[in-house]
XYZ file of C-alpha atoms in Angstrom:
423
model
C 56.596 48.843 6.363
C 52.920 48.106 7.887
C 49.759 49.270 7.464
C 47.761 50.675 10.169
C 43.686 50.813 9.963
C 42.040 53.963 11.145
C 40.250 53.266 13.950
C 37.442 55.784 15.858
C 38.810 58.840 17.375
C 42.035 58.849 15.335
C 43.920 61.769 13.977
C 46.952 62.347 11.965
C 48.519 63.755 15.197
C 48.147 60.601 17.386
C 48.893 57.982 14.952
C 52.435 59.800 13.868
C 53.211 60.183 17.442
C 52.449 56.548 18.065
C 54.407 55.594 15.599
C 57.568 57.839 15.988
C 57.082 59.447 12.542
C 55.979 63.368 11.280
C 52.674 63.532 9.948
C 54.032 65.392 7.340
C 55.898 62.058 6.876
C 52.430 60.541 6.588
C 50.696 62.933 4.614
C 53.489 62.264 1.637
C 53.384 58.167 1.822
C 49.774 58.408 1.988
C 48.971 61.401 -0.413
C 46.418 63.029 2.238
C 44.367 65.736 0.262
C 42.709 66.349 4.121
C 44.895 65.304 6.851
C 42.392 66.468 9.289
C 39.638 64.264 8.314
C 40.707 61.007 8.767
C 38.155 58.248 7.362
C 37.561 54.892 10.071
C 38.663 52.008 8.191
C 41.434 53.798 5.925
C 44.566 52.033 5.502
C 47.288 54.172 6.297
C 50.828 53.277 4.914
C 53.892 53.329 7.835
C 56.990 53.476 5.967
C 59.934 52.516 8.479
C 62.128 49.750 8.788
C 61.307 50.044 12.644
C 58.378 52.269 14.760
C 58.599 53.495 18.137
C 55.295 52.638 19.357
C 53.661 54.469 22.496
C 52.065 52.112 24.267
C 48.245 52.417 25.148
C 46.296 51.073 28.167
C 46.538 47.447 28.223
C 49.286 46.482 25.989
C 51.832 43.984 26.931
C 55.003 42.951 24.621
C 52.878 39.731 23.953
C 50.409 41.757 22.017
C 52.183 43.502 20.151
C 54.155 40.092 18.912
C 51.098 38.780 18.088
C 49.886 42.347 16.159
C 52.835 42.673 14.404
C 54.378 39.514 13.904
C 57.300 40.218 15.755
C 58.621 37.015 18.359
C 58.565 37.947 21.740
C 61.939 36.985 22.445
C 62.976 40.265 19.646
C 60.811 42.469 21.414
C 62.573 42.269 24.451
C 65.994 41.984 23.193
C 65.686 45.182 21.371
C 63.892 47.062 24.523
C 66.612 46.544 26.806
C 65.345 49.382 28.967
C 61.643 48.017 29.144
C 60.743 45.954 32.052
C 58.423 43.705 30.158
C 56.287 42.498 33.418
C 55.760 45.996 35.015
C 54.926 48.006 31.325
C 52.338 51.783 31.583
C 50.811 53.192 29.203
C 53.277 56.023 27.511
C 55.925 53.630 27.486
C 57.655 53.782 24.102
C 58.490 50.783 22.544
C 60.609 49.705 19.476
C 59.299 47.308 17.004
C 61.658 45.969 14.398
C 59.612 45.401 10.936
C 60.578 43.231 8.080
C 63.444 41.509 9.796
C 65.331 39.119 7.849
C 63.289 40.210 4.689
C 65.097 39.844 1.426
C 63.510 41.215 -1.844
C 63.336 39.701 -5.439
C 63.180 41.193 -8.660
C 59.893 42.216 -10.089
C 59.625 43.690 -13.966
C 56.721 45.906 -14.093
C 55.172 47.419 -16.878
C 52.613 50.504 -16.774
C 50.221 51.534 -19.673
C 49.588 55.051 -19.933
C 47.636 57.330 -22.658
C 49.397 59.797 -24.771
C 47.661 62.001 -23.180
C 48.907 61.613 -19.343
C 49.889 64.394 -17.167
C 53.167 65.507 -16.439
C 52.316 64.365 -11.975
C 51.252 61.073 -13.175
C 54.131 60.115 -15.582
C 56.987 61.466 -13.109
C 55.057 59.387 -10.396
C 55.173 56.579 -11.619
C 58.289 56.446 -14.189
C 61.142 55.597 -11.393
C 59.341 52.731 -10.306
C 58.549 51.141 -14.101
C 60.897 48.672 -15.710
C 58.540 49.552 -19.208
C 56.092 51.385 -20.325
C 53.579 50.400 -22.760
C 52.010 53.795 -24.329
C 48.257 52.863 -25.723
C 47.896 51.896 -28.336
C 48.437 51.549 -32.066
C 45.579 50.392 -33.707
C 45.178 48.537 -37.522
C 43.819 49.404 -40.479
C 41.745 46.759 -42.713
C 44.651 46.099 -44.773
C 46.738 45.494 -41.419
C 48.677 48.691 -41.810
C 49.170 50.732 -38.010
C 47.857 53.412 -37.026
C 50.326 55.554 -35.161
C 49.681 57.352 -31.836
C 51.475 60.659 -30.435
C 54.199 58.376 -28.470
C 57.448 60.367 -28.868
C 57.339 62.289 -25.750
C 56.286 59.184 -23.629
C 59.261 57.181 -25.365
C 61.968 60.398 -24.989
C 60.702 60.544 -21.063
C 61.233 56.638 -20.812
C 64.534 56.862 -21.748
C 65.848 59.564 -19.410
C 64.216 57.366 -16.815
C 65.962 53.908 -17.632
C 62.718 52.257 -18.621
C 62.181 51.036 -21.718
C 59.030 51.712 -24.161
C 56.990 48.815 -25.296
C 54.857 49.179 -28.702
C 51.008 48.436 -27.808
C 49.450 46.802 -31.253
C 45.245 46.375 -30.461
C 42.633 45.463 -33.008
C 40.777 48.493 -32.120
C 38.655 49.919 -34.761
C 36.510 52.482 -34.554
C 36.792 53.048 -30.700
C 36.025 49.636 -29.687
C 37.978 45.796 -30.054
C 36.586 44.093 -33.558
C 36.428 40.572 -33.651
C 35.260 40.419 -37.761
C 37.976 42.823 -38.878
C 41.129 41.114 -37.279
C 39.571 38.026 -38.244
C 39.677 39.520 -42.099
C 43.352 40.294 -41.476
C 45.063 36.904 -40.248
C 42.788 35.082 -42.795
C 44.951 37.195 -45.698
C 48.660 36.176 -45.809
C 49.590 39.864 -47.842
C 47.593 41.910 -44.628
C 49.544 39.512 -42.002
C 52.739 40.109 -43.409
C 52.452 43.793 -44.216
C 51.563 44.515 -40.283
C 54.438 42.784 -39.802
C 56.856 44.644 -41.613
C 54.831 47.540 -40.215
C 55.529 46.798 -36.563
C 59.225 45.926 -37.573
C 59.273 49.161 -38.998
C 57.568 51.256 -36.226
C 60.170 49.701 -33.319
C 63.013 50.980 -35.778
C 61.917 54.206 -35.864
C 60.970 54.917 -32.721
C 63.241 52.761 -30.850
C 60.975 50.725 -29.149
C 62.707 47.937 -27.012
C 59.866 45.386 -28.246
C 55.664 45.042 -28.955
C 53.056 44.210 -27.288
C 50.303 42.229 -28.802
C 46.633 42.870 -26.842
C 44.458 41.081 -29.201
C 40.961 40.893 -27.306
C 37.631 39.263 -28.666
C 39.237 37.000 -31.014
C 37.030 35.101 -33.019
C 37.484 31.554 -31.270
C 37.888 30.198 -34.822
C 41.205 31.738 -35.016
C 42.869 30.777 -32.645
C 45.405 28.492 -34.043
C 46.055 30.954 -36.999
C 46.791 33.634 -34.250
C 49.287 30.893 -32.577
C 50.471 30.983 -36.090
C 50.906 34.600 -36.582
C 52.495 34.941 -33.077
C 54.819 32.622 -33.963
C 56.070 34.172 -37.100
C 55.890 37.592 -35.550
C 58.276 36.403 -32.421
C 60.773 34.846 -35.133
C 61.058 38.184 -36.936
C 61.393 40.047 -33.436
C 63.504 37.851 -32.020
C 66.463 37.784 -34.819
C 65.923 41.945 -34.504
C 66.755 41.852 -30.720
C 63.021 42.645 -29.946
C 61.048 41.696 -27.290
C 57.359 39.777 -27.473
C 54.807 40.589 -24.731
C 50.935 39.569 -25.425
C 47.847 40.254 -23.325
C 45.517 37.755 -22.149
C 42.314 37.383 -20.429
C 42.327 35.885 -16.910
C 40.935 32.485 -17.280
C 40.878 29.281 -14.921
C 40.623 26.722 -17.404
C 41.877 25.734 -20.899
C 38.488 25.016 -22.370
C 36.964 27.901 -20.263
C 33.650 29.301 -22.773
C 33.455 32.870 -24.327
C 34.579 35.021 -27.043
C 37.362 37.198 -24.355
C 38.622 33.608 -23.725
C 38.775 30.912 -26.433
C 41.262 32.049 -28.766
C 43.737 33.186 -26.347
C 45.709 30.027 -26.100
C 47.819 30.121 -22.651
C 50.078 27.379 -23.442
C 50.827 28.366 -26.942
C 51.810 32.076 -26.133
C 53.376 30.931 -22.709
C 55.462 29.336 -25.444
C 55.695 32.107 -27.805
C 56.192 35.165 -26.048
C 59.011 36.418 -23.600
C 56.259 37.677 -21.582
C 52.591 37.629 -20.518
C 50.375 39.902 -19.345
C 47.423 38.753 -17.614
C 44.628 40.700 -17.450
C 43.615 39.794 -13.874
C 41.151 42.708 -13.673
C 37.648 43.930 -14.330
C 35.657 41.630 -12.176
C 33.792 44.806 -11.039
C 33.546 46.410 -14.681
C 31.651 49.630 -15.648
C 28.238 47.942 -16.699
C 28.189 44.889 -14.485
C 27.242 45.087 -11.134
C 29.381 46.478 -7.770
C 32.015 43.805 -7.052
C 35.950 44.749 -6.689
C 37.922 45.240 -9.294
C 40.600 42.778 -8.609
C 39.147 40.437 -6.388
C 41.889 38.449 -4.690
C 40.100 35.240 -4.647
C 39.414 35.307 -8.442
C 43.047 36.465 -8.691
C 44.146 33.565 -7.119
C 42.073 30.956 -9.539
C 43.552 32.305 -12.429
C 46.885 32.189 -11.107
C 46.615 28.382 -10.046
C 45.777 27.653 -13.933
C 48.036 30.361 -15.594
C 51.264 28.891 -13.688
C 50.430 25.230 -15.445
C 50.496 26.506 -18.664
C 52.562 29.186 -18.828
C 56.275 29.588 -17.489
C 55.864 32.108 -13.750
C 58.730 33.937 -14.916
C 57.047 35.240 -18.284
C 53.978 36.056 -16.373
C 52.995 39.791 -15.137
C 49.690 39.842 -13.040
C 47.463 43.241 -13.908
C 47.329 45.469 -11.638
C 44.622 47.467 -11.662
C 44.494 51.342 -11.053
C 40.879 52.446 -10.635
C 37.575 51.765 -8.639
C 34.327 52.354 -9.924
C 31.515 54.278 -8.399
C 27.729 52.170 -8.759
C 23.904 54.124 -8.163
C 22.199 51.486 -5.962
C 19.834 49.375 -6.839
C 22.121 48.392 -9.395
C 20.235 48.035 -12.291
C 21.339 45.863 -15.539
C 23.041 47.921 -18.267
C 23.709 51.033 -15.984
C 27.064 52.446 -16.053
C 29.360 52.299 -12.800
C 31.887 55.443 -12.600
C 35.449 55.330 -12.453
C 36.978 56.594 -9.551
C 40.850 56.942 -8.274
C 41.701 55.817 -5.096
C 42.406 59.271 -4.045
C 39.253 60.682 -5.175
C 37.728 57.512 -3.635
C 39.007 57.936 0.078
C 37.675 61.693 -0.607
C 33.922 60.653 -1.330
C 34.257 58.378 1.753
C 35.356 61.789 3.851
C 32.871 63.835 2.157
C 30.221 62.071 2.894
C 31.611 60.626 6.576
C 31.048 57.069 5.446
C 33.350 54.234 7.187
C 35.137 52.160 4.433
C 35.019 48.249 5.040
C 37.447 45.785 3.501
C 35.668 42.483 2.229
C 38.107 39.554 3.462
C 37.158 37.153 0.941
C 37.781 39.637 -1.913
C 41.040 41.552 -0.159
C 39.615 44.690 -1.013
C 38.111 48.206 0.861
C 34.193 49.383 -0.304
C 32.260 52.346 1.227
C 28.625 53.279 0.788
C 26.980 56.804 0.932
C 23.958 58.194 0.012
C 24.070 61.698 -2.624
C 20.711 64.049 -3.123
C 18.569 60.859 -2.255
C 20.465 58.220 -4.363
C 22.328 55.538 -2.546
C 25.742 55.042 -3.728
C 28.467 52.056 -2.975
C 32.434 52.357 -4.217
C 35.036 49.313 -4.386
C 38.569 50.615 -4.675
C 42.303 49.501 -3.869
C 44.242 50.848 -0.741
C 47.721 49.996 0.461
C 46.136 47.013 2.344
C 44.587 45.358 -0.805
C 47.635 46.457 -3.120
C 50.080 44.689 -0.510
C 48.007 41.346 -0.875
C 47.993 41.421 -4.906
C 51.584 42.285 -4.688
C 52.355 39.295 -2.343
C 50.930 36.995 -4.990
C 54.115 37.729 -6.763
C 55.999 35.893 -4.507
C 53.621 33.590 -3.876
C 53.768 32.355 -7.175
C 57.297 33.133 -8.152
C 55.543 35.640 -11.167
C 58.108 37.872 -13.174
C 56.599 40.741 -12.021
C 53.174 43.176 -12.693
C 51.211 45.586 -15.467
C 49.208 48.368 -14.162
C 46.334 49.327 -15.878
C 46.954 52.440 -16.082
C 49.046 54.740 -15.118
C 47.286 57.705 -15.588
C 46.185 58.066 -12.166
C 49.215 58.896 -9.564
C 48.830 56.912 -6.446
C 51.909 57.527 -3.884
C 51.679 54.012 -1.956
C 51.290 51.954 -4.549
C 54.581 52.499 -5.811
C 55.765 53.029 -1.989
C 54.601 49.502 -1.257
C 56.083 48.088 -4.690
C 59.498 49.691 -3.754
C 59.356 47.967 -0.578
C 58.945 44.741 -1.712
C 60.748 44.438 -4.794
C 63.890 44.972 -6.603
C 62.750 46.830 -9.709
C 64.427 45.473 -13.026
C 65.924 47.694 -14.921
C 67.015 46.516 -18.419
């Protein structure tokens, strides 16, 4: 596998032929909606465990070790036929990729709404170890409320991945700090949701819950430890599973209502696994920034892996840009935008996508009926450089959010680089 960045002058054509592979082969791994109109700075995704490369004026062996990390020394032992002093352009040259490369096992979960479409379930679904349908939501009392789930957990099953209960203190559309609050403080409402989740993973077979608790009330946090506690106990001696949600922080005593209460050594503790939210730098009313910045990924990951055991921890992955107006202007709303449909606005409107180093990440501007517009996404470059972070850290695995959208190389690159646990 590489990744090769659109350059000037590029087509479909050219690149498959430099590369030894169909560009129908490259329209698939790439989901091209317009083959023909090729955007400069796309990242295009070359599936192959090798590439026979045509070489262009200029070339030598030497740079294409150094482009593609291959030694020298390979190079020429695998081109027996290629007098590596005396190479022309046309000259076609193999390139061995990912020598030597062995892959570990990831778990990854993917969220999805009830109401997901048929493309992006079967998409995504081969390459899932669970899926988390959300959510359930409470009631004051702590009773759930149900969601229309069966069909997600029937198509989970014929796919070997197993369903995971989402439990949120949504109310009323929106997280609600005051009503959970009114919950844990009763010992009646605490144990009846309880018995209600115990009940709900009977029914519907669940393999475990997660718990995505958000804007807790930083005066609860030890009687959510508390809660968790009790709740993994009664899981536990069923044969459930415990997964939580958190909010990507860098320190312990790190300020704000998404932070406080969510206690990363306690949980790490708790829970057989963690999601961490490392997401929504760039959010829908804050101004244009990526998503998942891989810098700020990074910082929470240093702090996360003190506190909490690497293999219960699985980094969020998200699956969605946003679209800002420019100026940006506090309190307007950004649009969300697919990758897809993001490469598709860059094409549109013929603007060259750029990919911020700090940040890991691709960004195009273009202008619309007057209005100046800019758009941070993910591509297979970006995704490739979360996904090492895996490894990098010796995680468990990853949790898109969501998996609504269907986006070919992502699960392409995922493939590549892990084993995908299957439980």
């Amino acid at each position: 596998m590489l990744i090769y960045t659109v350059k000037s002058g590029d087509t479909l054509n050219n690149i498959a032929r430099r590369f030894g592979l169909s560009p129908n082969r490259l329209i698939a791994d790439n989901q091209l909606t317009n083959p023909s109109a090729l955007v400069v700075g796309q990242n295009l995704l070359i599936m192959s465990d090798s590439i026979r490369y045509i070489l262009e004026e200029g070339q030598t062996l030497y740079s294409l070790s150094q482009e593609y990390g291959v030694p020298l020394e390979t190079l020429i032992e695998v081109n027996p036929d290629i007098n590596p002093i005396l190479l022309q352009a046309g000259e076609t040259v193999i390139i061995p990729l990912d020598m030597d490369r062995t892959r570990r096992p990831a778990v990854v979960n993917g969220y999805a709404y009830p109401n997901i479409n048929a493309n992006s379930l079967n998409c995504a679904l081969p390459f899932l170890t669970t899926l988390s349908p959300f959510s359930y939501s409470l009631t004051p009392s702590g009773e759930l409320i149900a969601i229309d789930d069966n069909d997600l957990i029937y198509r989970a099953f014929r796919s070997a991945v197993m369903p995971i209960m989402v439990v949120t203190n949504i109310f009323d559309g929106s997280f609600d700090t005051e009503a959970l609050s009114e919950i844990l403080a009763n010992e009646e409402n605490t144990a009846r949701l309880i018995d209600s989740i115990l009940f709900e993973l009977d029914l519907k077979g669940y393999y475990g819950v997660n718990m995505d608790m958000e804007y807790i009330s930083p005066d609860d946090r030890e009687i959510y430890n508390s809660f968790l506690r009790r709740l993994a106990d009664r899981l536990h001696n069923r044969g459930y599973v415990l997964m939580t949600a958190l909010a990507p922080k860098i320190s312990a005593d790190q300020q704000g209502i998404l932070y406080e209460a969510h206690d990363y050594r306690a949980q790490g503790e708790i829970a057989d696994y963690i999601i961490i939210m490392t997401y929504e730098w760039g959010y829908t009313y804050g101004p244009p920034m990526a998503v998942s910045p891989l810098n700020e990924v990074r910082r929470v990951l240093e702090y996360a892996v003190t506190e909490i055991p690497p293999e219960k921890i699985l980094m969020g992955m998200p699956n969605y840009g946003y679209d800002w107006t420019l100026p940006y202007a506090s309190g307007t709303a950004a649009r969300t935008v697919g990758f897809v449909e993001a490469t598709e606005l860059a094409q549109r409107f013929g603007s060259e996508i750029m990919f911020d180093e700090r940040s890991q990440s691709p960004y195009f501007n273009y202008i619309e009926n007057g209005v100046r517009h800019v758009v941070w996404f993910d591509d297979p470059r970006s995704i490739k450089a979360k996904l090492e972070l895996v490894n990098e850290y010796d995680l468990a695995g990853v949790s898109y959010w969501t998996i609504n959208r269907c986006y070919v190389p992502n699960w392409l690159i995922l493939q590549d680089m892990f084993d995908i646990v299957k439980l």
